[in-house]
Coordinates of C-alpha atoms in Angstrom, one line a residue:
Chain A
R29 CA 174.5 137.5 94.0
G30 CA 173.5 135.6 90.5
R31 CA 169.8 136.2 89.8
D32 CA 169.2 132.8 90.3
L33 CA 169.5 133.2 94.2
W34 CA 166.9 136.0 93.6
R35 CA 164.3 134.0 92.2
T36 CA 164.3 131.3 95.0
G37 CA 162.2 132.1 97.7
R38 CA 164.0 130.9 100.4
A39 CA 167.4 133.0 99.3
R40 CA 164.4 135.9 99.7
A41 CA 163.2 135.2 103.1
A42 CA 166.8 134.6 104.2
M43 CA 167.9 138.0 103.2
E44 CA 169.0 140.1 106.4
A45 CA 167.0 143.2 106.2
A46 CA 170.3 145.4 106.8
E47 CA 171.5 144.2 103.2
L48 CA 168.4 145.1 101.7
R49 CA 168.1 148.6 99.6
V50 CA 164.8 150.0 100.2
G51 CA 163.3 152.4 97.4
F52 CA 160.6 155.1 97.9
V53 CA 159.0 156.4 94.6
G54 CA 157.3 159.3 96.1
A55 CA 157.9 160.8 99.4
G56 CA 154.4 161.9 100.7
R57 CA 152.9 161.1 103.9
M58 CA 152.4 157.5 103.7
A59 CA 156.2 157.0 102.3
G60 CA 157.5 158.9 105.2
G61 CA 155.3 156.8 107.6
L62 CA 156.4 153.4 106.8
A63 CA 160.0 154.6 106.4
R64 CA 160.1 156.1 109.6
G65 CA 158.3 152.8 111.3
L66 CA 161.3 150.8 109.5
L67 CA 163.8 153.5 110.8
R68 CA 162.6 153.5 114.4
A69 CA 162.3 150.1 114.4
G70 CA 166.1 149.6 113.8
K71 CA 165.1 147.1 110.5
V72 CA 166.6 149.2 107.9
P73 CA 169.5 151.6 108.2
A74 CA 168.7 155.0 107.0
S75 CA 171.5 155.1 104.5
S76 CA 169.9 151.7 102.7
I77 CA 166.6 154.2 101.9
L78 CA 166.6 155.9 98.9
A79 CA 163.3 158.4 98.2
S80 CA 162.5 160.3 95.2
A81 CA 159.6 163.1 94.7
P82 CA 159.7 165.8 91.8
S83 CA 160.3 168.7 94.3
D84 CA 162.6 169.2 97.5
K85 CA 159.5 169.9 99.6
N86 CA 158.6 166.8 100.8
L87 CA 162.4 165.6 100.5
D88 CA 164.0 167.3 103.3
A89 CA 162.7 165.5 106.2
W90 CA 163.7 162.7 104.6
R91 CA 167.6 163.7 104.5
E92 CA 167.3 165.3 107.9
S93 CA 166.7 161.2 109.0
G94 CA 169.9 160.2 107.3
C95 CA 168.1 159.0 104.4
R96 CA 169.3 159.2 100.8
T97 CA 167.3 161.5 98.2
T98 CA 167.0 162.3 94.3
H99 CA 164.6 163.5 91.5
C100 CA 165.2 160.9 89.8
N101 CA 162.5 157.8 90.0
L102 CA 164.9 155.7 87.5
E103 CA 167.3 155.8 90.1
V104 CA 165.5 154.2 92.8
L105 CA 165.0 151.6 90.7
Q106 CA 168.5 151.0 89.9
D107 CA 169.8 151.5 93.6
C108 CA 167.3 149.1 95.3
T109 CA 165.7 146.1 95.6
L110 CA 162.4 146.7 97.5
V111 CA 160.4 149.6 95.7
F112 CA 157.8 151.1 97.4
L113 CA 155.4 152.9 94.8
A114 CA 154.1 155.6 96.7
T115 CA 153.2 158.4 94.4
K116 CA 149.2 160.0 94.4
P117 CA 147.1 157.1 92.8
H118 CA 146.4 159.4 89.3
V119 CA 150.0 159.8 88.9
L120 CA 151.1 156.5 89.1
P121 CA 150.5 155.1 85.7
G122 CA 152.7 157.7 84.2
V123 CA 155.4 156.7 86.5
L124 CA 155.2 153.4 85.9
Q125 CA 155.7 153.6 82.1
E126 CA 158.7 156.1 83.1
I127 CA 160.4 153.1 85.2
R128 CA 159.2 150.0 83.5
P129 CA 162.6 150.1 81.5
A130 CA 164.9 149.7 84.8
V131 CA 162.6 147.1 86.5
G132 CA 164.0 143.6 86.7
P133 CA 162.8 140.1 87.6
H134 CA 165.0 141.0 91.0
H135 CA 162.9 144.0 92.5
I136 CA 160.0 143.8 95.1
V137 CA 157.5 146.5 93.4
V138 CA 155.0 147.0 96.4
S139 CA 152.2 149.6 95.2
L140 CA 150.8 151.9 98.1
A141 CA 148.5 153.3 95.6
A142 CA 145.0 153.5 96.5
G143 CA 142.5 152.2 94.0
I144 CA 145.3 150.6 91.8
T145 CA 144.8 147.5 91.1
L146 CA 147.1 144.6 90.6
Q147 CA 145.6 144.1 87.3
T148 CA 146.5 147.5 86.4
L149 CA 150.1 147.3 87.8
Q150 CA 151.4 143.9 86.0
R151 CA 149.5 145.1 83.4
L152 CA 152.1 148.1 83.1
L153 CA 155.0 146.5 84.3
P154 CA 157.2 143.8 82.5
A155 CA 155.9 140.4 82.6
G156 CA 156.9 138.6 85.5
T157 CA 157.5 141.5 88.0
N158 CA 157.4 140.5 91.1
V159 CA 154.1 143.0 92.1
L160 CA 152.2 143.5 95.5
R161 CA 149.8 145.7 96.8
L162 CA 150.1 147.5 100.5
M163 CA 147.3 149.4 102.3
P164 CA 149.1 150.7 105.4
N165 CA 147.4 153.6 107.7
L166 CA 149.0 156.5 109.4
P167 CA 150.1 155.1 112.4
C168 CA 152.6 152.8 110.9
V169 CA 154.8 155.9 111.8
V170 CA 154.7 155.0 115.5
Q171 CA 154.8 151.8 115.1
A172 CA 151.4 150.6 115.4
G173 CA 150.2 150.3 112.1
A174 CA 147.8 148.3 110.7
M175 CA 148.3 146.9 107.1
V176 CA 147.2 144.4 104.5
F177 CA 149.1 143.4 101.3
A178 CA 148.0 141.1 98.3
R179 CA 150.1 139.7 96.4
G180 CA 150.3 139.9 92.2
S181 CA 150.3 136.3 90.2
S182 CA 154.3 136.2 90.1
A183 CA 155.0 137.1 93.7
G184 CA 155.7 134.3 95.7
D185 CA 155.9 133.1 99.3
G186 CA 159.6 134.3 99.4
E187 CA 158.4 138.0 98.7
A188 CA 155.5 138.0 100.7
T189 CA 157.6 136.8 103.8
L190 CA 160.1 139.0 103.5
L191 CA 157.4 142.0 103.0
K192 CA 155.5 140.7 106.1
N193 CA 158.6 140.3 108.5
L194 CA 160.0 143.8 107.3
L195 CA 156.7 145.6 107.9
S196 CA 155.8 143.7 110.9
S197 CA 158.1 146.1 112.7
C198 CA 155.7 148.7 111.8
G199 CA 152.4 147.2 113.3
L200 CA 149.8 144.2 112.4
C201 CA 151.0 143.4 108.9
E202 CA 148.5 140.6 107.1
E203 CA 148.4 139.0 103.9
V204 CA 145.2 139.2 102.3
P205 CA 143.0 138.2 99.1
E206 CA 143.0 142.1 96.8
S207 CA 139.5 142.2 97.6
Y208 CA 140.1 142.9 101.4
I209 CA 142.0 145.8 100.5
D210 CA 139.3 148.3 100.0
I211 CA 137.5 147.0 102.7
H212 CA 140.7 147.4 105.1
T213 CA 140.7 151.1 103.8
G214 CA 137.3 151.7 105.3
L215 CA 137.8 149.9 108.2
S216 CA 141.3 151.3 109.3
G217 CA 142.9 153.3 106.8
S218 CA 139.9 155.6 106.9
G219 CA 139.2 154.6 110.6
V220 CA 142.0 156.0 112.4
A221 CA 139.7 159.3 111.3
Y222 CA 137.0 157.7 113.3
V223 CA 139.0 157.4 116.1
Y224 CA 140.0 160.7 116.4
L225 CA 136.7 161.7 116.1
F226 CA 135.4 159.9 118.7
A227 CA 138.7 160.9 121.1
E228 CA 137.7 164.7 120.6
A229 CA 134.0 164.2 121.2
L230 CA 134.9 162.2 124.7
A231 CA 137.2 165.0 125.5
D232 CA 134.3 167.3 124.6
G233 CA 132.1 165.4 126.9
A234 CA 134.3 165.7 129.6
V235 CA 135.0 169.5 129.4
K236 CA 131.4 170.3 129.3
M237 CA 131.2 168.2 132.5
G238 CA 134.0 170.9 133.7
M239 CA 137.8 169.6 132.9
P240 CA 140.0 171.3 130.8
G241 CA 140.7 170.5 127.2
G242 CA 144.3 169.2 127.0
L243 CA 143.9 167.2 130.2
A244 CA 140.8 165.8 128.7
R245 CA 142.4 164.7 125.2
R246 CA 145.5 163.3 127.2
I247 CA 143.1 161.0 129.0
A248 CA 140.9 160.0 125.9
A249 CA 143.9 159.3 124.0
Q250 CA 145.2 157.0 126.7
T251 CA 141.5 155.4 127.0
L252 CA 141.6 154.5 123.9
L253 CA 145.2 152.9 124.1
G254 CA 144.5 151.2 127.0
A255 CA 141.5 149.6 125.7
A256 CA 142.8 148.6 122.2
K257 CA 145.9 147.4 124.4
M258 CA 143.3 145.1 126.6
M259 CA 141.6 143.8 123.5
V260 CA 145.1 142.9 121.4
E261 CA 146.1 141.2 124.6
T262 CA 143.7 139.4 125.7
G263 CA 142.1 138.2 122.6
E264 CA 138.8 138.6 124.2
H265 CA 135.7 139.4 122.1
P266 CA 135.0 143.2 122.7
A267 CA 131.5 142.3 123.6
K268 CA 133.1 140.7 126.7
L269 CA 135.7 143.5 127.7
R270 CA 132.8 145.7 127.5
E271 CA 130.6 143.8 130.1
D272 CA 133.4 143.5 132.2
V273 CA 133.4 147.2 132.4
C274 CA 129.3 147.5 133.4
T275 CA 128.7 147.1 136.8
P276 CA 124.7 146.6 137.2
G277 CA 122.7 150.0 137.4
G278 CA 126.2 151.9 137.5
T279 CA 127.6 154.4 135.3
T280 CA 128.8 152.9 132.5
I281 CA 125.9 151.0 131.5
H282 CA 124.1 154.3 131.7
A283 CA 126.4 155.8 129.5
L284 CA 126.2 153.2 126.8
H285 CA 122.4 153.1 126.5
Q286 CA 123.3 156.9 125.6
L287 CA 125.2 155.3 122.8
E288 CA 122.9 152.9 121.6
K289 CA 120.3 155.2 121.7
G290 CA 122.1 157.7 119.1
A291 CA 122.5 154.5 117.2
L292 CA 126.5 154.5 117.2
R293 CA 126.7 151.1 116.5
A294 CA 125.1 151.5 113.2
T295 CA 126.8 155.1 112.4
V296 CA 130.0 153.2 112.7
M297 CA 128.7 150.4 110.1
N298 CA 127.8 153.0 107.8
A299 CA 131.1 155.2 108.1
V300 CA 132.7 151.8 107.1
E301 CA 130.7 150.8 104.3
A302 CA 130.9 154.4 102.7
A303 CA 134.7 154.6 102.8
T304 CA 135.0 150.9 101.5
N305 CA 132.0 152.1 98.8
R306 CA 134.1 155.1 98.0
A307 CA 137.4 153.4 97.5
R308 CA 135.8 150.5 95.0
D309 CA 134.2 153.8 93.3
V310 CA 137.7 155.0 92.8
A311 CA 139.3 152.4 91.8
E312 CA 137.0 151.6 88.5
D313 CA 137.6 155.1 87.7
Chain B
A126 CA 106.1 118.4 136.0
G127 CA 105.1 115.5 138.2
V128 CA 106.5 117.6 141.3
L129 CA 103.1 117.5 142.9
A130 CA 100.0 115.3 142.9
A131 CA 97.1 117.5 141.7
H132 CA 94.7 116.5 145.0
K133 CA 97.4 118.2 147.0
I134 CA 96.9 121.4 145.2
T135 CA 93.5 123.6 146.0
A136 CA 92.6 126.5 144.6
S137 CA 90.1 129.2 145.6
S138 CA 87.9 131.6 143.4
P139 CA 84.6 133.4 144.2
D140 CA 83.9 133.0 140.6
T141 CA 83.4 129.3 139.3
D142 CA 82.7 130.1 135.5
L143 CA 86.0 131.1 134.7
P144 CA 88.1 128.7 132.1
T145 CA 90.8 128.6 134.0
V146 CA 88.8 127.2 137.0
S147 CA 87.4 124.3 134.4
G148 CA 90.9 123.8 133.5
L149 CA 92.1 123.2 137.1
R150 CA 89.4 120.9 137.8
K151 CA 90.3 118.8 135.2
M152 CA 93.6 118.6 136.3
G153 CA 92.1 117.1 139.4
V154 CA 93.2 120.3 141.6
N155 CA 90.6 120.8 144.4
F156 CA 88.2 123.7 144.1
T157 CA 86.6 125.7 146.4
V158 CA 85.0 129.0 146.8
S159 CA 86.3 129.8 150.0
N160 CA 89.7 131.1 150.3
K161 CA 89.9 129.9 154.0
D162 CA 89.4 126.4 152.9
T163 CA 92.2 126.6 150.6
V164 CA 94.2 128.4 153.5
K165 CA 93.2 125.7 156.0
S166 CA 94.4 122.8 153.7
S167 CA 98.0 124.4 152.3
D168 CA 101.2 124.7 153.8
V169 CA 102.4 126.8 151.1
L170 CA 99.9 129.6 150.0
F171 CA 100.3 131.1 146.9
L172 CA 98.7 134.4 146.5
A173 CA 97.8 135.0 143.1
V174 CA 95.3 137.8 142.9
K175 CA 95.9 141.1 141.3
P176 CA 98.0 143.6 143.6
P177 CA 95.3 146.2 144.8
I178 CA 93.5 143.0 146.1
I179 CA 96.5 141.5 148.3
P180 CA 95.4 143.9 151.4
F181 CA 91.9 142.5 151.8
I182 CA 92.8 139.1 150.9
L183 CA 95.3 138.8 153.4
D184 CA 92.6 140.7 156.1
E185 CA 90.2 137.6 154.9
V186 CA 92.6 134.9 155.1
G187 CA 94.9 136.4 158.0
P188 CA 93.3 134.9 161.3
D189 CA 93.7 131.1 159.2
I190 CA 97.5 131.7 159.1
E191 CA 99.8 129.6 161.1
P192 CA 103.2 129.2 162.0
R193 CA 103.4 126.1 159.3
H194 CA 102.3 128.5 156.4
I195 CA 104.7 129.6 154.0
V196 CA 102.9 132.6 152.5
V197 CA 104.2 133.4 149.0
S198 CA 103.0 136.6 146.9
C199 CA 103.5 136.6 143.4
A200 CA 101.8 140.3 142.8
A201 CA 103.9 142.8 141.0
G202 CA 105.2 145.7 143.1
V203 CA 103.8 144.0 146.4
T204 CA 106.7 144.1 149.0
I205 CA 107.7 142.0 151.7
S206 CA 107.6 144.6 154.2
S207 CA 103.9 145.6 153.3
L208 CA 102.9 141.5 153.3
E209 CA 104.7 141.4 157.0
K210 CA 103.1 144.5 158.2
K211 CA 99.8 143.2 157.4
L212 CA 100.0 139.7 158.6
S213 CA 101.8 140.9 161.6
T214 CA 98.3 142.1 163.1
F215 CA 97.2 138.3 162.7
C216 CA 100.5 136.4 163.3
P217 CA 103.4 137.1 165.0
T218 CA 106.1 135.5 162.9
P219 CA 104.4 135.0 159.4
K220 CA 106.6 133.1 156.7
V221 CA 106.8 135.5 153.8
I222 CA 108.3 135.0 150.4
R223 CA 108.1 137.1 147.5
C224 CA 108.6 136.0 144.1
M225 CA 108.2 137.2 140.1
T226 CA 107.8 134.7 137.9
N227 CA 106.6 134.9 133.9
T228 CA 103.8 133.1 132.2
P229 CA 106.2 130.5 130.6
V230 CA 106.0 128.1 133.6
I231 CA 103.0 127.1 131.7
V232 CA 105.4 125.2 129.3
R233 CA 107.7 124.6 132.1
E234 CA 110.1 127.2 130.6
G235 CA 109.5 130.1 133.4
A236 CA 111.9 132.4 134.9
T237 CA 111.1 133.0 138.4
V238 CA 113.1 134.6 140.9
Y239 CA 112.2 135.3 144.9
A240 CA 113.3 137.1 148.0
T241 CA 112.6 135.9 151.3
G242 CA 111.2 137.8 154.3
T243 CA 112.2 138.2 157.9
H244 CA 110.7 134.9 159.5
A245 CA 111.2 132.8 156.8
D246 CA 113.9 129.8 157.0
V247 CA 116.5 129.1 154.4
E248 CA 114.8 125.7 154.2
D249 CA 111.4 127.4 153.2
G250 CA 113.3 129.4 150.3
K251 CA 114.3 126.0 149.0
L252 CA 111.4 124.6 149.3
L253 CA 109.9 127.4 146.9
E254 CA 112.7 127.0 144.7
Q255 CA 112.3 123.4 144.5
L256 CA 108.5 123.8 143.3
M257 CA 109.4 126.5 140.9
A258 CA 112.3 125.1 139.1
S259 CA 110.2 122.2 138.4
V260 CA 108.3 124.7 136.0
G261 CA 111.9 126.7 135.0
F262 CA 114.5 128.7 135.9
C263 CA 114.3 129.8 140.0
T264 CA 116.8 131.9 142.1
E265 CA 117.0 133.3 144.6
V266 CA 117.6 137.3 144.7
E267 CA 117.7 140.3 146.8
E268 CA 114.4 142.1 146.7
D269 CA 115.3 145.2 145.5
L270 CA 116.0 143.5 142.1
I271 CA 112.7 142.1 141.5
D272 CA 111.7 145.2 139.8
A273 CA 114.6 144.8 137.4
V274 CA 113.0 141.1 137.1
T275 CA 110.0 142.4 136.3
G276 CA 111.5 144.7 133.5
L277 CA 113.5 141.9 131.9
S278 CA 111.8 138.2 132.4
G279 CA 108.7 139.4 133.6
S280 CA 107.4 141.5 131.0
G281 CA 110.0 140.0 128.6
P282 CA 108.0 137.4 127.1
A283 CA 105.6 139.9 125.8
Y284 CA 108.7 141.5 124.2
A285 CA 109.4 138.0 122.5
F286 CA 106.0 137.7 121.3
T287 CA 106.1 141.4 119.6
A288 CA 109.1 140.3 118.0
L289 CA 107.7 137.0 116.6
D290 CA 104.9 138.5 115.3
A291 CA 107.1 141.1 113.5
L292 CA 109.5 138.6 112.1
A293 CA 106.8 136.3 110.9
D294 CA 105.1 139.4 109.3
G295 CA 108.7 139.6 107.7
G296 CA 108.2 136.2 106.7
V297 CA 104.9 136.7 105.0
K298 CA 105.9 139.8 103.5
M299 CA 108.9 137.5 101.6
G300 CA 106.2 134.7 100.6
L301 CA 105.9 132.4 103.5
P302 CA 102.6 131.2 104.7
R303 CA 101.7 132.4 108.0
R304 CA 101.7 129.1 109.8
L305 CA 105.0 128.6 108.7
A306 CA 106.6 131.6 109.0
V307 CA 105.3 131.8 113.0
R308 CA 106.6 128.5 113.5
L309 CA 110.2 129.1 112.1
G310 CA 110.5 132.6 113.7
A311 CA 109.6 130.7 117.0
Q312 CA 111.8 128.0 116.6
A313 CA 114.6 130.3 115.2
L314 CA 114.0 132.0 119.0
L315 CA 113.9 129.1 121.0
G316 CA 117.1 127.5 119.4
A317 CA 119.0 130.9 120.0
A318 CA 118.0 131.3 123.6
K319 CA 118.9 127.3 123.9
M320 CA 122.5 128.0 122.2
L321 CA 123.1 130.6 124.5
L322 CA 122.1 129.4 127.6
E323 CA 123.8 126.2 127.0
S324 CA 127.1 127.8 125.6
E325 CA 129.8 129.7 127.7
Q326 CA 130.5 132.2 124.2
H327 CA 129.1 135.7 125.1
P328 CA 125.9 136.4 122.7
G329 CA 128.0 138.8 120.5
Q330 CA 130.2 136.1 119.8
L331 CA 127.0 133.9 119.0
K332 CA 126.4 136.7 116.7
D333 CA 129.2 136.9 115.1
N334 CA 129.5 133.0 114.1
V335 CA 126.2 133.5 112.3
C336 CA 127.6 136.7 110.2
S337 CA 129.6 135.5 107.4
P338 CA 131.3 138.4 105.7
G339 CA 129.4 140.2 103.4
G340 CA 126.3 138.0 103.8
A341 CA 122.9 138.2 104.7
T342 CA 122.9 138.6 108.0
I343 CA 125.4 141.1 108.7
H344 CA 123.0 143.2 106.3
A345 CA 119.8 142.4 108.2
L346 CA 121.7 143.2 111.2
H347 CA 122.8 146.6 110.2
F348 CA 119.2 147.3 109.5
L349 CA 118.4 146.5 113.5
E350 CA 121.4 148.5 114.6
S351 CA 119.8 151.5 112.4
G352 CA 116.5 151.2 114.0
G353 CA 118.4 151.6 117.5
F354 CA 116.7 148.0 118.1
R355 CA 119.5 147.5 121.1
S356 CA 118.5 150.8 123.1
L357 CA 114.6 149.7 122.5
L358 CA 115.0 146.8 124.1
I359 CA 117.2 148.7 127.0
N360 CA 114.3 151.6 127.0
A361 CA 111.8 148.8 126.9
V362 CA 113.4 146.6 130.1
E363 CA 113.7 150.2 132.0
A364 CA 110.4 151.7 131.4
S365 CA 108.8 148.4 132.9
C366 CA 111.0 148.3 135.8
I367 CA 110.3 152.2 136.3
R368 CA 106.8 151.5 136.3
T369 CA 106.9 148.8 138.5
R370 CA 108.3 150.8 141.0
E371 CA 105.7 153.4 140.3
L372 CA 102.8 151.1 141.0
Q373 CA 104.2 149.9 144.2
H374 CA 105.1 153.3 145.6
L375 CA 101.2 153.9 144.7
A376 CA 100.3 150.6 146.5
D377 CA 102.5 151.8 149.4
Q378 CA 100.8 155.0 149.5
E379 CA 97.4 153.1 149.9
Q380 CA 96.2 155.3 146.8
I381 CA 93.2 152.9 146.1
S382 CA 90.0 154.5 146.6
P383 CA 87.6 152.6 148.7
A384 CA 85.0 152.9 146.5
A385 CA 86.7 151.2 143.5
I386 CA 87.8 148.4 145.9
K387 CA 84.5 147.6 147.3
K388 CA 83.0 147.7 143.4
T389 CA 86.1 145.3 142.4
L390 CA 85.1 142.9 145.4
L391 CA 81.3 143.1 144.2
D392 CA 82.1 142.3 140.6
K393 CA 84.5 139.7 142.0
V394 CA 85.8 139.1 138.4
K395 CA 85.2 142.0 136.5
L396 CA 89.1 143.1 137.5
E397 CA 90.4 143.2 133.9
S398 CA 87.8 145.0 132.6
P399 CA 88.6 147.8 130.8
S400 CA 85.6 149.5 131.3
L401 CA 86.2 150.0 135.0
S402 CA 86.7 153.5 135.6
V403 CA 88.0 154.9 139.2
S404 CA 88.4 158.4 139.8
S405 CA 92.1 159.3 139.1
A406 CA 94.2 158.3 136.3
S407 CA 96.8 156.9 138.6
R408 CA 94.6 154.7 140.3
V409 CA 92.9 153.3 136.7
S410 CA 96.5 152.3 136.4
L411 CA 96.7 149.9 139.4
F412 CA 94.0 147.7 137.6
A413 CA 95.4 147.5 134.2
N414 CA 99.0 146.1 136.1
K415 CA 100.0 143.0 134.3
S416 CA 99.7 139.9 136.5
P417 CA 101.9 137.2 135.5
S418 CA 99.5 134.3 137.5
S419 CA 97.0 132.6 135.5
K420 CA 95.1 131.8 138.5
K421 CA 92.6 134.3 139.8
N422 CA 90.8 135.2 142.9

């Protein structure tokens, strides 16, 4: 295929995922999560995935899944069209300098690095490179992720559609203005941890009342899963769904009163705010 | 509301110096100092005295109660069964309706609930509902919910007045003249309440509709949440409801000291006087009970 074809958005969007060679520069937890999600969804065969990392430590798991691995970042750029940059943020500028010679107009470069802005990415890559910035969250691994991405100035509809179609196999994937990415971190990137904390507390409550811990944790997880599923499937406002559970004078409203007394809502808002602010602070460094 | 002509209303009070008395007279209401006269000239009888006085009023007017009378008690914490018990010594099948209303009936935006007694017919309830619906919202409920209603809409206007006072303070702090601040605060609550009543949306959704991302309102709401605003309101409704039940319980046990009641009857209208003291703390509280009605006896 000629370079002209790559430029047209339609060709991009129509490109079968199966033809796509997907690369990961950096093979840590987040990269692994995305790759696993793509594999489980059957969107990309393992043989089409190439991951690079400085040591073998992270690469073993990839090889076990059937993916190809290398210690050479440049090889990923030479072999793949869609390249995820998944190194630790402080390492990325150096990596960008390294791979820059191999980056061409046919590449779609997607950075997962927290705090590294599109402006910085575009500055360190050749002019006109298709750059996008992605913020996923951990449950991409089980195809229930929440991801947002923002386009760089050269990325067109074709690139955005390609990425969205591919990543929708890992969960919810929405395009947003870049300014929402830090908020997404506070809400959903870190948010997953808030949910784990809540689940643990639920289970502890049950243990206090006499239920074995293992059972309590399994039920807590299912409760969260079920509640979230209802929110997603009914599209109803959570306040309405909460109401539906509260019979007058019943157990639920008594319990909710305890949560309100503890100012749970404000505390959660504080958490989202703190994480978002931290993400913004880190970005400025 | 134009539901009744003034001359069809009779009110009685032993003390004719009350401002409410002259107000009623100006409206064209028939006024008398005799409770018995009121009963004789009425079909629907609103008992609008303070709860501890109810038993004594019933003793006084009991003999004049006829089968046609519908006795409506607005007294907080006074149960249908206690009313029927008292009245049945005079009348075999007294028609009793218990209702709980609130002060905004004055501006025809009251919130009223009622529960019908053993011998009150469906039409009796509907008649009351028609009357009270002319001054706001009115619906029938099971009697055991009336204490909760007291906590919510009976006391509710007080919560709103407190909120409005504070909102106005906020406005004044940020530079608004007091009168304007009060006016705007009241209009904001009025408008919000009207939106909610006319909308099918959940209040949470309506709240969302006001909160633009990163805007002023969501910042303000965060403060409210941090202060436990919601739980304070839940606590308030709960406290009012529980207190109503306590007072009812005390009344049922007839823990009113006869000396106190005698003093009340003698003083006639010094009921709200904070200087009135009774032997035990629990009984003092009976006299401090909030009565939603503006008519006094």
